[in-house]
C-alpha positions as a printed NumPy array, in Angstrom:
array([[-20.401,  50.305,  44.153],
       [-23.14 ,  47.818,  43.317],
       [-26.613,  46.585,  44.147],
       [-27.272,  42.947,  44.974],
       [-30.652,  41.386,  44.321],
       [-30.891,  38.103,  46.216],
       [-33.299,  35.211,  46.665],
       [-34.152,  34.669,  43.004],
       [-35.299,  31.073,  42.763],
       [-35.496,  29.248,  39.424],
       [-35.609,  25.594,  38.295],
       [-32.081,  24.179,  38.095],
       [-32.309,  23.702,  34.318],
       [-33.263,  27.339,  33.678],
       [-30.449,  29.478,  32.249],
       [-28.711,  32.288,  34.123],
       [-30.193,  34.913,  31.842],
       [-33.606,  34.323,  33.374],
       [-32.228,  35.226,  36.806],
       [-30.699,  38.437,  35.444],
       [-33.962,  39.389,  33.761],
       [-35.929,  38.753,  36.953],
       [-33.54 ,  40.879,  39.021],
       [-33.835,  43.806,  36.608],
       [-37.619,  43.512,  36.521],
       [-37.832,  43.384,  40.315],
       [-35.967,  46.709,  40.476],
       [-38.009,  48.263,  37.672],
       [-34.996,  48.373,  35.351],
       [-34.168,  47.241,  31.829],
       [-30.948,  45.848,  30.381],
       [-30.08 ,  49.377,  29.24 ],
       [-30.251,  50.767,  32.769],
       [-27.615,  48.594,  34.473],
       [-24.852,  46.094,  33.889],
       [-26.106,  42.83 ,  35.381],
       [-24.167,  39.687,  36.263],
       [-24.503,  36.637,  38.5  ],
       [-22.986,  37.32 ,  41.919],
       [-23.711,  34.01 ,  43.705],
       [-25.628,  30.864,  42.874],
       [-26.479,  27.964,  45.16 ],
       [-28.403,  24.727,  44.713],
       [-31.444,  23.929,  46.863],
       [-32.65 ,  20.333,  46.612],
       [-35.086,  20.488,  49.529],
       [-38.874,  20.349,  49.485],
       [-39.018,  17.757,  46.732],
       [-37.734,  19.956,  43.903],
       [-34.374,  21.271,  42.763],
       [-33.815,  25.008,  42.321],
       [-30.936,  27.358,  41.764],
       [-31.041,  30.338,  44.124],
       [-29.359,  33.399,  42.649],
       [-27.964,  36.701,  43.791],
       [-27.541,  39.157,  40.911],
       [-25.105,  42.081,  40.859],
       [-26.266,  45.336,  39.283],
       [-23.682,  47.994,  38.378],
       [-23.816,  51.389,  36.67 ],
       [-26.863,  52.753,  38.502],
       [-26.704,  56.364,  39.666],
       [-26.643,  56.777,  43.437],
       [-26.873,  53.041,  44.106],
       [-27.226,  53.334,  47.876],
       [-30.146,  55.739,  47.654],
       [-31.729,  53.66 ,  44.887],
       [-31.612,  50.482,  46.98 ],
       [-33.012,  52.278,  50.029],
       [-35.855,  53.758,  47.979],
       [-36.994,  50.319,  46.813],
       [-37.455,  49.166,  50.426],
       [-37.127,  45.502,  49.491],
       [-35.372,  43.023,  51.85 ],
       [-33.975,  41.196,  48.814],
       [-32.284,  44.329,  47.406],
       [-29.259,  45.795,  49.143],
       [-26.411,  48.145,  48.463],
       [-22.929,  46.599,  48.279],
       [-19.913,  48.881,  48.54 ],
       [-16.959,  47.792,  46.455],
       [-14.277,  46.867,  48.988],
       [-10.786,  45.733,  48.007],
       [ -8.091,  45.369,  50.597],
       [ -5.974,  48.525,  50.724],
       [ -4.058,  48.878,  54.019],
       [ -2.359,  52.169,  54.77 ],
       [  1.365,  51.846,  55.411],
       [  2.259,  52.695,  58.996],
       [  4.825,  55.148,  60.297],
       [  6.756,  53.243,  62.953],
       [ 10.271,  52.269,  61.813],
       [ 10.933,  48.59 ,  61.1  ],
       [ 14.54 ,  47.511,  61.277],
       [ 14.244,  43.96 ,  59.949],
       [ 12.116,  42.137,  57.433],
       [  9.087,  40.3  ,  58.842],
       [  9.26 ,  36.521,  59.096],
       [  6.412,  34.187,  58.189],
       [  6.667,  30.651,  59.57 ],
       [  4.62 ,  28.132,  57.61 ],
       [  3.387,  28.2  ,  54.017],
       [ -0.091,  26.786,  54.433],
       [ -3.1  ,  28.993,  53.545],
       [ -2.592,  31.436,  56.442],
       [  1.149,  31.861,  55.922],
       [  0.819,  31.972,  52.147],
       [ -1.696,  34.813,  52.162],
       [  0.153,  36.698,  54.896],
       [  3.416,  36.48 ,  52.956],
       [  1.663,  37.378,  49.708],
       [  0.193,  40.6  ,  51.101],
       [  3.429,  41.598,  52.826],
       [  5.336,  41.064,  49.582],
       [  2.761,  42.988,  47.553],
       [  3.279,  45.997,  49.798],
       [  7.066,  45.88 ,  49.646],
       [  7.884,  44.254,  53.014],
       [  9.924,  41.42 ,  51.408],
       [  9.021,  38.748,  53.968],
       [ 11.29 ,  35.85 ,  54.843],
       [  9.176,  32.688,  54.688],
       [ 10.255,  29.533,  56.523],
       [  8.602,  26.226,  55.611],
       [  9.713,  23.027,  57.323],
       [  8.478,  20.853,  54.45 ],
       [  9.177,  20.633,  50.746],
       [  8.093,  22.737,  47.784],
       [  4.905,  21.424,  46.21 ],
       [  6.761,  19.705,  43.358],
       [  8.889,  17.537,  45.676],
       [  6.082,  17.185,  48.175],
       [  3.898,  15.621,  45.491],
       [  6.551,  12.982,  44.858],
       [  6.927,  12.239,  48.58 ],
       [  3.182,  11.878,  49.143],
       [  2.931,   9.598,  46.118],
       [  5.825,   7.455,  47.402],
       [  4.088,   7.051,  50.761],
       [  0.73 ,   6.164,  49.289],
       [  2.127,   3.679,  46.755],
       [  5.193,   2.273,  48.514],
       [  4.737,   3.095,  52.21 ],
       [  7.878,   5.293,  52.26 ],
       [  7.072,   7.847,  54.962],
       [  8.828,  11.216,  55.341],
       [  8.12 ,  13.043,  58.587],
       [  8.818,  16.49 ,  57.096],
       [  7.092,  16.067,  53.721],
       [  3.583,  14.625,  53.818],
       [ -0.074,  15.616,  53.813],
       [  0.442,  17.885,  56.836],
       [  3.852,  19.466,  56.179],
       [  5.017,  21.254,  53.058],
       [  4.064,  24.07 ,  50.728],
       [  0.31 ,  24.65 ,  50.706],
       [ -0.208,  22.983,  54.086],
       [ -2.875,  20.348,  54.66 ],
       [ -5.26 ,  22.335,  52.449],
       [ -3.22 ,  21.546,  49.343],
       [ -4.351,  17.915,  49.637],
       [ -8.028,  18.432,  50.271],
       [-11.086,  19.271,  48.255],
       [ -9.949,  22.881,  48.055],
       [-13.248,  23.896,  49.679],
       [-13.669,  27.632,  50.185],
       [-16.916,  27.563,  52.131],
       [-16.773,  29.194,  55.533],
       [-19.042,  30.284,  58.348],
       [-17.253,  33.586,  58.792],
       [-18.925,  36.62 ,  57.237],
       [-15.889,  38.713,  56.468],
       [-15.446,  41.123,  53.544],
       [-11.903,  39.78 ,  53.132],
       [-13.394,  36.529,  51.785],
       [-13.919,  38.296,  48.46 ],
       [-10.271,  39.398,  48.522],
       [ -9.158,  35.797,  48.992],
       [-11.273,  34.711,  46.019],
       [ -9.826,  37.492,  43.841],
       [ -6.259,  36.523,  44.715],
       [ -6.899,  32.851,  44.037],
       [ -8.487,  33.609,  40.655],
       [ -5.589,  35.901,  39.741],
       [ -3.257,  32.926,  40.233],
       [ -5.1  ,  30.247,  38.321],
       [ -8.183,  29.214,  40.269],
       [-11.328,  28.758,  38.15 ],
       [-13.405,  31.928,  37.812],
       [-16.484,  29.982,  38.917],
       [-15.315,  30.201,  42.536],
       [-16.301,  33.867,  42.453],
       [-19.971,  33.056,  41.903],
       [-20.66 ,  29.71 ,  43.552],
       [-22.135,  29.729,  47.044],
       [-20.06 ,  26.605,  47.827],
       [-16.883,  27.148,  45.82 ],
       [-14.158,  24.558,  45.584],
       [-10.945,  24.413,  43.586],
       [ -9.867,  20.779,  43.844],
       [ -6.455,  19.628,  44.98 ],
       [ -5.169,  19.227,  41.413],
       [ -5.694,  22.913,  40.58 ],
       [ -5.028,  24.27 ,  44.06 ],
       [ -1.454,  22.963,  44.083],
       [ -0.655,  24.99 ,  40.958],
       [ -2.319,  28.089,  42.43 ],
       [ -0.13 ,  27.749,  45.531],
       [  2.982,  27.48 ,  43.372],
       [  1.984,  30.567,  41.368],
       [  1.498,  32.598,  44.548],
       [  4.88 ,  31.494,  45.886],
       [  6.57 ,  32.583,  42.653],
       [  4.855,  35.973,  42.899],
       [  6.053,  36.415,  46.489],
       [  9.621,  35.826,  45.294],
       [  9.16 ,  38.149,  42.292],
       [  8.129,  40.917,  44.715],
       [ 11.31 ,  40.476,  46.754],
       [ 10.278,  37.901,  49.342],
       [ 12.326,  34.828,  50.191],
       [ 10.939,  31.307,  50.6  ],
       [ 13.106,  28.742,  52.377],
       [ 11.979,  25.109,  52.241],
       [ 13.254,  22.35 ,  54.54 ],
       [ 13.774,  25.087,  57.144],
       [ 12.101,  24.411,  60.471],
       [ 11.829,  27.028,  63.195],
       [ 13.498,  25.635,  66.31 ],
       [ 12.779,  28.46 ,  68.714],
       [ 12.629,  32.184,  69.361],
       [ 14.808,  34.823,  70.976],
       [ 13.44 ,  37.657,  73.017],
       [ 14.448,  40.636,  75.083],
       [ 12.102,  40.696,  78.032],
       [  8.698,  40.047,  76.53 ],
       [  9.612,  41.338,  73.053],
       [ 10.588,  39.158,  70.09 ],
       [ 14.016,  39.847,  68.61 ],
       [ 14.816,  36.782,  66.462],
       [ 13.61 ,  33.457,  65.095],
       [ 15.92 ,  30.472,  65.445],
       [ 16.359,  27.911,  62.695],
       [ 19.041,  25.249,  62.443],
       [ 22.494,  26.825,  62.934],
       [ 21.344,  30.45 ,  62.681],
       [ 19.065,  33.167,  63.982],
       [ 17.022,  35.552,  61.861],
       [ 16.623,  38.96 ,  63.476],
       [ 13.076,  40.318,  63.322],
       [ 10.622,  42.455,  65.24 ],
       [  7.581,  40.61 ,  63.872],
       [  6.96 ,  36.958,  63.061],
       [  3.671,  35.521,  61.839],
       [  3.473,  31.958,  63.147],
       [  1.198,  30.058,  60.749],
       [  2.354,  26.64 ,  61.939],
       [ -0.61 ,  24.434,  61.027],
       [ -2.515,  22.191,  63.425],
       [  0.05 ,  19.357,  63.349],
       [  3.277,  21.165,  64.312],
       [  3.375,  19.454,  67.677],
       [  7.133,  19.621,  68.218],
       [  7.094,  23.36 ,  67.504],
       [  4.222,  23.896,  69.944],
       [  6.228,  22.174,  72.677],
       [  9.385,  24.188,  71.906],
       [  7.541,  27.521,  71.947],
       [  5.775,  26.639,  75.189],
       [  9.114,  25.901,  76.858],
       [ 10.26 ,  29.371,  75.812],
       [  7.294,  31.129,  77.355],
       [  4.685,  31.353,  74.572],
       [  1.248,  30.946,  76.125],
       [ -0.959,  28.06 ,  74.929],
       [ -4.368,  26.918,  76.073],
       [ -6.32 ,  23.749,  75.212],
       [ -9.346,  23.988,  72.937],
       [-12.112,  21.698,  71.657],
       [-11.707,  19.611,  68.507],
       [-13.351,  16.491,  67.083],
       [-12.423,  12.912,  66.205],
       [-14.093,  10.102,  64.294],
       [-13.769,   8.241,  61.017],
       [-14.279,   8.695,  57.277],
       [-17.497,   7.279,  55.843],
       [-17.76 ,   6.272,  52.179],
       [-20.874,   5.685,  50.093],
       [-21.344,   5.317,  46.372],
       [-21.643,   8.842,  45.009],
       [-24.502,   7.662,  42.807],
       [-26.477,   6.685,  45.932],
       [-25.929,  10.104,  47.512],
       [-27.024,  11.76 ,  44.256],
       [-30.143,   9.599,  44.121],
       [-31.036,  10.443,  47.72 ],
       [-30.639,  14.179,  47.11 ],
       [-31.843,  14.594,  43.521],
       [-34.339,  11.769,  43.076],
       [-35.289,  11.234,  39.432],
       [-32.903,  13.999,  38.347],
       [-29.811,  12.164,  39.652],
       [-27.159,  12.038,  36.959],
       [-28.445,  15.143,  35.149],
       [-25.449,  16.894,  33.507],
       [-26.442,  20.259,  34.993],
       [-26.328,  18.944,  38.555],
       [-23.058,  18.712,  40.505],
       [-22.154,  15.622,  42.572],
       [-24.394,  15.714,  45.623],
       [-23.144,  17.106,  48.941],
       [-24.528,  16.782,  52.447],
       [-24.017,  18.449,  55.814],
       [-25.451,  16.531,  58.758],
       [-25.356,  17.104,  62.495],
       [-26.962,  15.941,  65.701],
       [-26.486,  17.118,  69.284],
       [-27.415,  15.05 ,  72.286],
       [-26.467,  15.267,  75.962],
       [-24.29 ,  18.302,  75.291],
       [-22.132,  16.62 ,  72.647],
       [-22.249,  16.88 ,  68.849],
       [-21.821,  14.296,  66.112],
       [-21.601,  15.783,  62.633],
       [-20.304,  15.339,  59.113],
       [-17.147,  17.276,  58.352],
       [-15.209,  18.067,  55.155],
       [-17.554,  16.213,  52.802],
       [-15.762,  15.318,  49.542],
       [-18.109,  14.443,  46.651],
       [-16.527,  12.02 ,  44.198],
       [-13.418,  12.031,  46.358],
       [-10.868,   9.827,  48.058],
       [ -9.891,   9.01 ,  51.631],
       [ -6.195,   9.76 ,  52.059],
       [ -3.352,   8.898,  54.428],
       [ -2.615,  12.09 ,  56.368],
       [ -0.239,  11.183,  59.197],
       [  2.672,  13.419,  60.166],
       [  4.354,  10.958,  62.559],
       [  5.76 ,   7.497,  61.915],
       [  3.845,   4.388,  63.034],
       [  0.542,   6.187,  63.272],
       [ -2.567,   6.39 ,  61.117],
       [ -4.575,   9.508,  60.261],
       [ -7.268,   9.786,  57.596],
       [ -8.524,  12.807,  55.682],
       [-10.597,  13.48 ,  52.568],
       [ -9.589,  14.829,  49.158],
       [-11.282,  15.584,  45.833],
       [ -9.987,  16.658,  42.458],
       [-11.687,  19.56 ,  40.694],
       [-13.879,  17.258,  38.593],
       [-15.156,  15.396,  41.667],
       [-15.664,  12.387,  39.421],
       [-14.588,   9.578,  41.763],
       [-16.911,   6.637,  42.391],
       [-17.281,   7.255,  46.144],
       [-18.472,  10.121,  48.283],
       [-16.715,  10.526,  51.612],
       [-16.971,  12.651,  54.714],
       [-15.686,  12.569,  58.246],
       [-18.245,  11.549,  60.858],
       [-16.828,  13.093,  64.003],
       [-17.683,  13.671,  67.642],
       [-16.822,  16.806,  69.593],
       [-14.074,  16.484,  72.19 ],
       [-13.849,  19.039,  74.987],
       [-10.754,  19.878,  77.081],
       [-12.493,  18.296,  80.057],
       [-12.32 ,  14.968,  78.173],
       [ -8.517,  14.98 ,  78.086],
       [ -7.305,  17.321,  80.823],
       [ -3.788,  16.277,  81.914],
       [ -2.826,  19.521,  83.616],
       [ -0.995,  20.867,  80.529],
       [ -2.153,  22.729,  77.408],
       [ -1.305,  19.64 ,  75.352],
       [ -3.684,  16.974,  76.608],
       [ -5.499,  17.122,  73.273],
       [ -2.328,  16.201,  71.421],
       [ -1.874,  13.201,  73.708],
       [ -5.514,  12.235,  73.044],
       [ -4.97 ,  12.408,  69.273],
       [ -1.706,  10.471,  69.422],
       [ -3.289,   7.679,  71.437],
       [ -5.892,   7.097,  68.721],
       [ -3.396,   7.417,  65.864],
       [ -0.907,   4.968,  67.376],
       [ -3.6  ,   2.537,  68.508],
       [ -4.892,   2.404,  64.924],
       [ -1.407,   1.515,  63.686],
       [ -1.111,  -1.2  ,  66.323],
       [ -4.483,  -2.639,  65.332],
       [ -3.303,  -3.333,  61.767],
       [  0.451,  -3.564,  62.383],
       [  1.118,  -1.354,  59.358],
       [  0.068,   1.834,  57.606],
       [ -3.052,   0.016,  56.367],
       [ -6.016,   1.692,  58.054],
       [ -8.613,  -0.083,  60.19 ],
       [-12.007,  -0.172,  58.496],
       [-15.488,  -1.612,  59.057],
       [-18.868,  -1.67 ,  57.358],
       [-21.219,   0.784,  59.038],
       [-23.775,  -1.928,  59.791],
       [-21.087,  -3.967,  61.557],
       [-19.836,  -0.911,  63.443],
       [-23.34 ,  -0.395,  64.811],
       [-23.571,  -4.077,  65.762],
       [-20.007,  -4.086,  67.202],
       [-18.73 ,  -6.951,  65.073],
       [-15.759,  -7.186,  62.739],
       [-16.601,  -7.096,  59.024],
       [-15.544,  -9.887,  56.665],
       [-16.235,  -8.668,  53.128],
       [-17.008,  -5.48 ,  51.201],
       [-20.172,  -4.865,  49.216],
       [-20.45 ,  -2.362,  46.363],
       [-18.435,   0.247,  48.28 ],
       [-14.691,  -0.329,  48.347],
       [-12.498,   1.989,  50.465],
       [-10.281,   4.436,  48.604],
       [ -7.612,   4.766,  51.327],
       [ -4.46 ,   4.436,  49.196],
       [ -2.237,   2.235,  51.403],
       [ -4.869,  -0.432,  51.965],
       [ -7.238,  -1.307,  54.783],
       [ -7.789,  -4.098,  57.285],
       [-11.052,  -5.11 ,  58.9  ],
       [-11.143,  -4.218,  62.604],
       [-13.776,  -3.239,  65.128],
       [-13.57 ,   0.554,  65.278],
       [-15.55 ,   0.52 ,  68.515],
       [-12.387,  -0.713,  70.224],
       [-10.351,   2.125,  68.693],
       [-12.367,   4.981,  70.153],
       [-13.24 ,   5.89 ,  73.735],
       [-16.757,   4.926,  74.731],
       [-18.159,   8.456,  74.514],
       [-16.927,   8.755,  70.922],
       [-18.216,   5.482,  69.484],
       [-21.528,   5.737,  71.344],
       [-22.125,   9.247,  69.986],
       [-21.159,   8.055,  66.489],
       [-23.758,   5.272,  66.81 ],
       [-26.402,   7.805,  67.786],
       [-25.442,  10.235,  65.04 ],
       [-25.387,   7.607,  62.296],
       [-28.83 ,   6.365,  63.351],
       [-30.198,   9.922,  63.133],
       [-28.483,  10.675,  59.821],
       [-30.235,   7.715,  58.164],
       [-33.54 ,   9.477,  58.843],
       [-32.217,  12.719,  57.34 ],
       [-30.558,  11.199,  54.263],
       [-31.743,   7.753,  53.207],
       [-28.432,   6.814,  51.562],
       [-26.74 ,   6.731,  54.968],
       [-28.553,   3.487,  55.64 ],
       [-26.656,   1.62 ,  52.896],
       [-25.495,  -1.691,  54.37 ],
       [-22.219,  -1.607,  52.469],
       [-21.148,   1.921,  53.506],
       [-17.592,   1.827,  54.864],
       [-15.908,   3.557,  57.804],
       [-12.117,   4.064,  57.765],
       [-10.311,   5.688,  60.651],
       [ -9.253,   7.49 ,  62.585],
       [ -9.916,  11.097,  61.609],
       [ -8.148,  13.143,  64.305],
       [ -6.876,  16.361,  62.703],
       [-10.164,  18.216,  62.293],
       [ -8.702,  21.3  ,  63.969],
       [ -5.929,  22.314,  66.315],
       [ -6.232,  20.978,  69.888],
       [ -4.496,  24.12 ,  71.202],
       [ -4.769,  27.871,  70.885],
       [ -1.818,  30.285,  70.923],
       [ -3.755,  33.002,  72.675],
       [ -3.727,  36.47 ,  71.131],
       [ -4.224,  39.844,  72.78 ],
       [ -7.564,  41.562,  72.961],
       [ -6.457,  44.754,  71.222],
       [ -4.344,  43.228,  68.471],
       [ -3.305,  39.859,  67.054],
       [ -0.033,  39.533,  68.95 ],
       [  0.605,  36.745,  71.431],
       [ -0.458,  37.601,  74.974],
       [  2.968,  36.515,  76.189],
       [  5.514,  37.845,  73.664],
       [  5.071,  41.025,  71.662],
       [  5.98 ,  40.701,  68.006],
       [  4.708,  37.13 ,  67.648],
       [  1.449,  36.952,  65.704],
       [ -0.148,  33.484,  66.015],
       [ -2.153,  32.853,  62.87 ],
       [ -4.428,  30.359,  61.144],
       [ -5.56 ,  26.859,  62.07 ],
       [ -2.496,  25.92 ,  64.086],
       [ -2.963,  28.946,  66.313],
       [ -6.599,  28.013,  66.859],
       [ -8.048,  30.953,  64.918],
       [ -9.285,  29.352,  61.703],
       [-11.091,  26.249,  60.501],
       [-10.424,  25.824,  56.792],
       [ -8.716,  27.333,  53.77 ],
       [-10.867,  30.465,  53.575],
       [-10.83 ,  31.411,  57.25 ],
       [ -7.09 ,  30.671,  57.463],
       [ -6.382,  32.837,  54.416],
       [ -8.449,  35.686,  55.877],
       [ -6.565,  35.386,  59.166],
       [ -3.287,  35.539,  57.241],
       [ -4.358,  38.731,  55.475],
       [ -5.349,  40.311,  58.796],
       [ -2.014,  39.369,  60.359],
       [ -0.147,  40.966,  57.443],
       [ -2.335,  44.073,  57.67 ],
       [ -1.417,  44.504,  61.322],
       [  2.26 ,  44.718,  60.37 ],
       [  1.688,  46.924,  57.308],
       [ -0.58 ,  49.389,  59.094],
       [  1.844,  49.753,  62.017],
       [  5.273,  49.935,  60.349],
       [  7.154,  51.392,  57.449],
       [  8.672,  49.073,  54.889],
       [ 11.954,  47.686,  56.267],
       [ 15.176,  48.936,  54.722],
       [ 17.411,  46.2  ,  56.094],
       [ 17.796,  43.3  ,  53.626],
       [ 19.589,  41.034,  56.092]])
C-alpha cells in the first residue's frame, strides 16, 4: 500500500530529488518517515515555459489510507498495491485453451494462461520475430513481399514494428501489470515512471521473444506459420479450431487476430460468428524535421540534452467529423505496412533512441459506417482496400504516393523536395493525394492542417511531406462480445480479443484486453489435464 503525491511542478532541469523533497514536505514528513520514489513524470511545455510534473510514491507509512484522508489534500491519495492474482475456477476443462494470434493481446493472454498452468496452444499465421525481421527487411530493401510475414502478420503483431508506445486513454489498474511484465522481460525500467512511456521497436522485438520463450518454458506451445482456417461447433458452443489438415479440440479460444486478418474475418462470418461494422480513420503520414518540431515546442531550449524529442497531439472537429494526429513518432520513420500484394499502406515506427532526422505522424479523418455501408459488416474493409489498391495503381509499384503539404492544399502535384525527405523505405513518387482520397477525407484534411498550423507553428513548414495512405488505424469491424462476459454473442467459448476484435486501440489496451480474456478462462475453469 502506498500514498501518491501528484501535481508537483518543477523546472525541467531540476533534479528528481527536489520533487521527492517537496512531496515529503507537503505531507509533513521527512526522509526518515517514508520511502519515497518517483511514480510518474511528464513534460509540460505549455504557457511559455517547460516543466516536469511529478507524482511521487510514498511507502512505509503506518495506516496509509487514514493518513491520506487526514491530510484532506486533492493532490494526495491512497494507492492500494494491486497485482493481478486471479483465482482458479472450479469448472472442469477437458482441453487446453487455444490462443489465435501472437500480437500484444494474444501474447499477454497466452502469457497469463501459461503462468497459471493452463499450457495454452498458440497459433500464429506469421513467422517468429527472427524470420519476420528478415522478411520485412527483404520487402523494404528489395520489394520481395510475403503475404504471411510482414508488418501486420507475425510474432508481436503490428505493434512490434511501431514506436512501442504504451500510452492509452483507458484508466485500468491492469496497465501497471502490463508494465511490470514488460520490464520483467527486458523493457527499460523507465517505462514504469514516464507518463508517456515507449519502448521502441528495436527493444520491443526482443521483449516479445523473451515472453514467447517464457510461455514455452511454462508448458505452452507456440506454432508459427499456422493459420486458423475455421471453427467447429456443437449448436452454439465451440468444440474445435481448424488449421490446415487438422482440428484442435478446445472449449475456449481467444481470437486475437489483429485488425488486418481480413480472410479470417470472412471465414468466421460464414461460419456464424457475428460481426458488426465500426468507425475507423484514414489519411496520410506527415513528416517534418524533428528539429523544427522541437523548436516549436521548446523554443530556446530546443536541443537541450535533458529534453526528449518533441511530441504533439493535435485534433479538430468540424461538421461532426474529426481530423487528428495519430501515432506520432518522434525521430522516426514512415514504413511500408501492407498485408496484401499490389497495395500500399503506411505506418510509423521509431527506435528507442528516437534519433531519426524526421518526426512523423498520421493525419487522419474519421470514417463512419454510414460512409461505406454496403449491406454487410465488411464495407469498411472494402473502403480500405479501395484506397490501398488505388495508391498502388497511382505509382505502378510499391513506391508510395507523396506530396508536399503546401501542394496538397493547393491541389497540385509536387516536383521537388525541400529540407524534408520522406523516410518511406521502398521509395516515393509525386502524386496528387487529393485524387487518392474521397472528397470528405481530403477536404477535412485540408481543414485540419490549416487549424494545426495555428496550434503548432512548425506545421506550416512549406517542405513538410505527406505520404499515404494510412488506412490501418484500427479495425473496421467488431466481433461483438456478450454483455455479461467476453465471449462472442454468437458462439460460446470464443473470446474475441484486442484490436482485431474492435476492443483495443494500441499496445497497452490490447495487452490489458488479453489479460482480461485469460482471466475469464482462469477464473471459470480448472487447469486442463488433457495434453492433446
